[in-house]
Short mmCIF file of C-alpha atoms in Angstrom, two decimals:
data_model
loop_
_atom_site.label_atom_id
_atom_site.label_comp_id
_atom_site.label_asym_id
_atom_site.label_seq_id
_atom_site.Cartn_x
_atom_site.Cartn_y
_atom_site.Cartn_z
CA MET A 1 0.03 -0.02 -0.06
CA THR A 2 1.56 3.33 -1.08
CA ALA A 3 0.27 6.58 0.28
CA ALA A 4 -0.96 9.06 -2.32
CA PRO A 5 1.37 12.00 -2.78
CA ARG A 6 -1.25 14.46 -1.49
CA THR A 7 -1.59 12.39 1.74
CA LEU A 8 2.19 12.59 2.33
CA ASP A 9 2.09 16.35 1.49
CA LEU A 10 -0.51 16.93 4.24
CA THR A 11 1.07 14.58 6.79
CA PHE A 12 4.56 16.05 6.55
CA SER A 13 3.22 19.59 6.36
CA ALA A 14 1.22 18.93 9.57
CA LEU A 15 4.20 17.42 11.29
CA ALA A 16 6.45 20.41 10.43
CA ASP A 17 5.16 22.39 13.40
CA PRO A 18 6.42 21.74 16.95
CA THR A 19 3.07 22.68 18.55
CA ARG A 20 1.17 20.20 16.31
CA ARG A 21 3.84 17.45 17.20
CA ALA A 22 3.33 18.25 20.82
CA ILE A 23 -0.49 17.87 20.42
CA LEU A 24 -0.04 14.46 18.87
CA LEU A 25 2.36 13.50 21.72
CA ARG A 26 -0.33 14.54 24.25
CA LEU A 27 -2.99 12.57 22.41
CA MET A 28 -0.77 9.48 22.68
CA ARG A 29 -1.87 9.45 26.33
CA GLY A 30 -5.54 9.48 25.40
CA GLU A 31 -8.39 11.68 24.06
CA ALA A 32 -8.45 15.34 25.12
CA SER A 33 -10.89 18.29 24.68
CA VAL A 34 -9.69 21.53 23.10
CA ASN A 35 -9.70 23.03 26.67
CA GLU A 36 -7.58 20.27 27.92
CA LEU A 37 -5.09 20.97 25.16
CA VAL A 38 -5.08 24.73 25.67
CA GLU A 39 -3.89 24.59 29.19
CA PRO A 40 -0.50 22.81 28.96
CA PHE A 41 0.51 24.72 25.81
CA HIS A 42 -0.07 28.31 27.08
CA LEU A 43 -1.56 29.14 23.70
CA SER A 44 -4.92 30.77 22.99
CA GLN A 45 -7.84 28.54 22.23
CA PRO A 46 -8.17 29.89 18.63
CA THR A 47 -4.46 29.04 18.12
CA ILE A 48 -4.89 25.55 19.31
CA SER A 49 -8.10 25.15 17.21
CA LYS A 50 -6.24 26.34 14.13
CA HIS A 51 -3.55 23.71 14.72
CA LEU A 52 -6.21 21.00 15.32
CA LYS A 53 -7.90 21.92 11.94
CA VAL A 54 -4.53 21.26 10.17
CA LEU A 55 -4.15 17.88 12.02
CA GLU A 56 -7.73 16.97 11.26
CA LEU A 57 -7.32 17.88 7.60
CA ALA A 58 -4.25 15.63 7.48
CA GLY A 59 -6.23 12.77 9.04
CA LEU A 60 -4.05 12.73 12.16
CA VAL A 61 -6.75 13.78 14.54
CA GLU A 62 -10.43 12.81 14.72
CA ARG A 63 -13.09 14.75 16.72
CA ARG A 64 -16.20 13.05 17.86
CA ARG A 65 -19.32 14.89 16.72
CA ASP A 66 -21.66 13.29 19.22
CA ALA A 67 -19.95 14.23 22.48
CA GLN A 68 -20.48 17.65 24.02
CA PHE A 69 -16.78 18.47 24.37
CA ARG A 70 -15.85 16.90 20.99
CA PRO A 71 -12.78 15.13 22.31
CA CYS A 72 -9.78 14.92 19.92
CA LYS A 73 -8.45 11.41 19.25
CA LEU A 74 -5.11 10.49 17.58
CA LYS A 75 -5.33 8.69 14.26
CA ALA A 76 -2.05 6.87 13.48
CA ALA A 77 -2.65 5.59 9.89
CA PRO A 78 -1.05 8.62 8.10
CA LEU A 79 1.89 8.40 10.51
CA GLN A 80 2.47 4.82 9.39
CA GLU A 81 2.41 5.84 5.76
CA ALA A 82 5.08 8.53 6.37
CA TRP A 83 7.04 6.09 8.48
CA ARG A 84 7.03 3.55 5.64
CA TRP A 85 8.06 6.23 3.06
CA LEU A 86 11.05 7.12 5.23
CA GLY A 87 11.89 3.48 5.76
CA ASP A 88 12.79 3.16 2.11
CA TYR A 89 15.89 5.28 2.86
CA GLN A 90 16.98 3.03 5.75
CA ARG A 91 19.92 1.51 3.81
CA PHE A 92 21.34 4.97 3.40
CA TRP A 93 21.63 5.71 7.03
CA GLU A 94 22.80 2.19 7.73
CA GLU A 95 25.53 2.52 5.10
CA ALA A 96 26.61 5.80 6.68
CA PHE A 97 26.69 4.06 10.09
CA ASP A 98 28.72 1.20 8.68
CA ARG A 99 31.19 3.66 7.12
CA LEU A 100 31.50 5.49 10.39
CA ASP A 101 31.99 2.14 12.19
CA ALA A 102 34.66 1.06 9.63
CA TYR A 103 36.41 4.41 10.05
CA ALA A 104 36.43 4.00 13.85
CA LYS A 105 37.86 0.45 13.62
CA GLU A 106 40.49 1.76 11.12
CA LEU A 107 41.47 4.54 13.56
CA HIS A 108 41.64 2.05 16.41
CA ARG A 109 43.85 -0.32 14.27
CA LYS A 110 46.19 2.51 13.36
CA GLU A 111 46.44 3.63 16.97
CA LEU A 112 47.37 0.12 18.13
CA HIS A 113 49.92 -0.05 15.29
CA GLU A 114 51.47 3.32 16.15
CA ARG A 115 51.54 2.27 19.82
CA ALA A 116 53.23 -1.00 18.93
CA ARG A 117 55.85 0.83 16.83
CA GLY A 118 56.40 3.40 19.57
CA GLU A 119 56.94 0.68 22.11
CA LYS A 120 59.37 -1.05 19.75
CA SER A 121 61.47 2.10 19.06
CA HIS A 122 61.25 3.03 22.75
CA GLY A 123 62.37 -0.45 23.62
CA SER A 124 65.38 -0.28 21.20
CA LYS A 125 66.77 2.81 22.97
CA LYS A 126 66.21 1.71 26.45
CA PRO A 127 66.52 -1.76 27.61
CA LYS A 128 63.48 -3.11 29.30
CA ARG A 129 63.49 -2.63 33.03
CA ARG A 130 62.80 -5.76 35.06
CA MET B 1 19.71 10.42 20.33
CA THR B 2 16.66 12.76 19.93
CA ALA B 3 16.44 15.21 17.04
CA ALA B 4 16.14 18.90 18.03
CA PRO B 5 12.65 20.30 17.37
CA ARG B 6 14.20 22.66 14.80
CA THR B 7 15.67 19.75 12.89
CA LEU B 8 12.32 17.93 12.71
CA ASP B 9 10.64 21.23 11.60
CA LEU B 10 13.08 21.51 8.74
CA THR B 11 12.90 17.87 7.77
CA PHE B 12 9.14 17.48 7.75
CA SER B 13 8.73 20.79 5.99
CA ALA B 14 11.20 19.82 3.27
CA LEU B 15 9.42 16.52 2.71
CA ALA B 16 6.00 18.09 2.47
CA ASP B 17 6.63 18.96 -1.22
CA PRO B 18 6.22 16.17 -3.88
CA THR B 19 9.02 17.62 -6.11
CA ARG B 20 11.43 17.58 -3.14
CA ARG B 21 10.45 13.96 -2.33
CA ALA B 22 10.98 13.01 -6.02
CA ILE B 23 14.46 14.66 -5.99
CA LEU B 24 15.37 12.56 -2.90
CA LEU B 25 14.09 9.49 -4.68
CA ARG B 26 16.29 10.30 -7.75
CA LEU B 27 19.36 10.86 -5.47
CA MET B 28 18.80 7.32 -3.96
CA ARG B 29 20.19 6.16 -7.31
CA GLY B 30 23.33 8.26 -7.02
CA GLU B 31 24.67 11.78 -7.17
CA ALA B 32 23.24 14.16 -9.67
CA SER B 33 24.00 17.69 -11.03
CA VAL B 34 21.24 20.39 -11.10
CA ASN B 35 21.07 19.89 -14.93
CA GLU B 36 20.58 16.19 -14.48
CA LEU B 37 17.75 16.89 -12.06
CA VAL B 38 16.14 19.54 -14.24
CA GLU B 39 15.53 17.17 -17.15
CA PRO B 40 13.27 14.46 -15.72
CA PHE B 41 11.21 16.91 -13.69
CA HIS B 42 10.17 19.17 -16.59
CA LEU B 43 10.73 22.27 -14.25
CA SER B 44 12.96 25.25 -14.77
CA GLN B 45 16.46 25.26 -13.37
CA PRO B 46 15.62 28.09 -10.86
CA THR B 47 12.68 26.08 -9.53
CA ILE B 48 14.92 22.95 -9.03
CA SER B 49 17.58 25.08 -7.41
CA LYS B 50 15.02 26.59 -5.03
CA HIS B 51 13.91 23.17 -4.01
CA LEU B 52 17.54 22.02 -3.61
CA LYS B 53 18.17 24.92 -1.30
CA VAL B 54 15.30 23.82 1.00
CA LEU B 55 16.67 20.29 0.92
CA GLU B 56 20.21 21.61 1.65
CA LEU B 57 19.03 23.77 4.56
CA ALA B 58 17.27 20.67 6.04
CA GLY B 59 20.54 18.73 5.71
CA LEU B 60 18.97 16.29 3.34
CA VAL B 61 21.17 17.14 0.42
CA GLU B 62 24.82 18.03 0.22
CA ARG B 63 26.49 19.68 -2.67
CA ARG B 64 30.26 19.25 -3.31
CA ARG B 65 32.05 22.64 -3.44
CA ASP B 66 35.14 21.27 -5.23
CA ALA B 67 33.63 19.64 -8.37
CA GLN B 68 32.81 21.78 -11.41
CA PHE B 69 29.12 20.62 -11.59
CA ARG B 70 28.62 20.60 -7.77
CA PRO B 71 26.79 17.29 -7.67
CA CYS B 72 24.01 16.81 -5.16
CA LYS B 73 24.11 13.86 -2.74
CA LEU B 74 21.48 12.50 -0.48
CA LYS B 75 22.18 12.78 3.27
CA ALA B 76 20.01 10.34 5.15
CA ALA B 77 20.61 11.23 8.82
CA PRO B 78 17.66 13.69 9.22
CA LEU B 79 15.38 11.07 7.56
CA GLN B 80 16.38 8.61 10.17
CA GLU B 81 15.51 11.15 12.97
CA ALA B 82 12.08 11.68 11.45
CA TRP B 83 11.68 7.89 10.98
CA ARG B 84 12.54 7.36 14.67
CA TRP B 85 10.06 10.11 15.76
CA LEU B 86 7.30 8.48 13.78
CA GLY B 87 8.23 5.03 15.11
CA ASP B 88 7.13 6.10 18.64
CA TYR B 89 3.53 5.91 17.31
CA GLN B 90 3.91 2.42 15.99
CA ARG B 91 1.82 0.80 18.73
CA PHE B 92 -1.20 3.09 17.67
CA TRP B 93 -1.30 1.76 14.07
CA GLU B 94 -0.62 -1.78 15.29
CA GLU B 95 -3.50 -1.54 17.70
CA ALA B 96 -5.70 -0.18 14.93
CA PHE B 97 -4.66 -3.17 12.79
CA ASP B 98 -5.33 -5.60 15.68
CA ARG B 99 -8.87 -4.10 16.06
CA LEU B 100 -9.41 -4.46 12.37
CA ASP B 101 -8.23 -8.05 12.42
CA ALA B 102 -10.47 -8.86 15.37
CA TYR B 103 -13.40 -7.38 13.57
CA ALA B 104 -12.74 -9.27 10.36
CA LYS B 105 -12.48 -12.59 12.42
CA GLU B 106 -15.77 -11.76 14.22
CA LEU B 107 -17.48 -11.07 10.83
CA HIS B 108 -16.12 -14.31 9.44
CA ARG B 109 -17.31 -16.29 12.60
CA LYS B 110 -20.87 -14.70 12.19
CA GLU B 111 -20.91 -15.58 8.50
CA LEU B 112 -20.06 -19.25 9.30
CA HIS B 113 -22.67 -19.31 11.93
CA GLU B 114 -25.44 -17.81 9.67
CA ARG B 115 -24.45 -20.24 6.91
CA ALA B 116 -24.66 -23.24 9.34
CA ARG B 117 -28.12 -22.01 10.56
CA GLY B 118 -29.26 -21.52 6.96
CA GLU B 119 -28.12 -24.98 5.95
CA LYS B 120 -30.00 -26.40 9.00
CA SER B 121 -33.37 -24.81 8.20
CA HIS B 122 -32.93 -25.52 4.52
CA GLY B 123 -32.17 -29.19 5.37
CA SER B 124 -35.41 -29.52 7.39
CA LYS B 125 -37.54 -28.51 4.47
CA LYS B 126 -35.90 -30.70 1.82
CA PRO B 127 -34.53 -34.13 2.61
CA LYS B 128 -30.89 -34.68 1.58
CA ARG B 129 -30.41 -36.04 -1.87
CA ARG B 130 -28.27 -39.19 -2.21
#
């Protein structure tokens, strides 16, 4: 299943704002009304509502029509699509890690080699104490 | 390692555009000059350059200063950070899948039950052939 480009546009765009990411993080713990979201963020109710509209449009938040306080609920499906899209690049960051790992090993090997040479030349000048 | 909020802002913002995602997809296959990127996209060189600047700012693309054609190269580290951030929500889409799976099983169980009842009442009207 591949996400439609438009879906990914809306998802990534919604996630590009720290307040919206914080709202999703809050909704991880369970449903919340707009008022419950306003308090911890120290933002005005219209600002929170504006962010919620962006999240709703991206299908990341759902608001129950029936309940009086219209609680907001996290919808994770678009996050999964975005996660899958990013997962296609996994081999690139793994390659980068492998290169870094190989470089660190090479440095370590050189260091051991230098130390061994140093000990040898040091040893040739001064006889070993014992 | 947690990505700084600013890093995630830039990454998600850069990924919110289909042309920029397509450029990254092209760079998966290897480095490319701006001219090589202009051709398949049927966009003007300034438009591609503008998108590349956004990708560079987000640390998703690196351009070599030394080479004449300044080839663009994919940098996957910010993609990994975004992938990790999204991965924290994994249990939500897995829960949703489990619920869907349970629902499908319940439907199937009901269908079998209905069919068994239908066969029984059908069987009482007509005697079995054979």
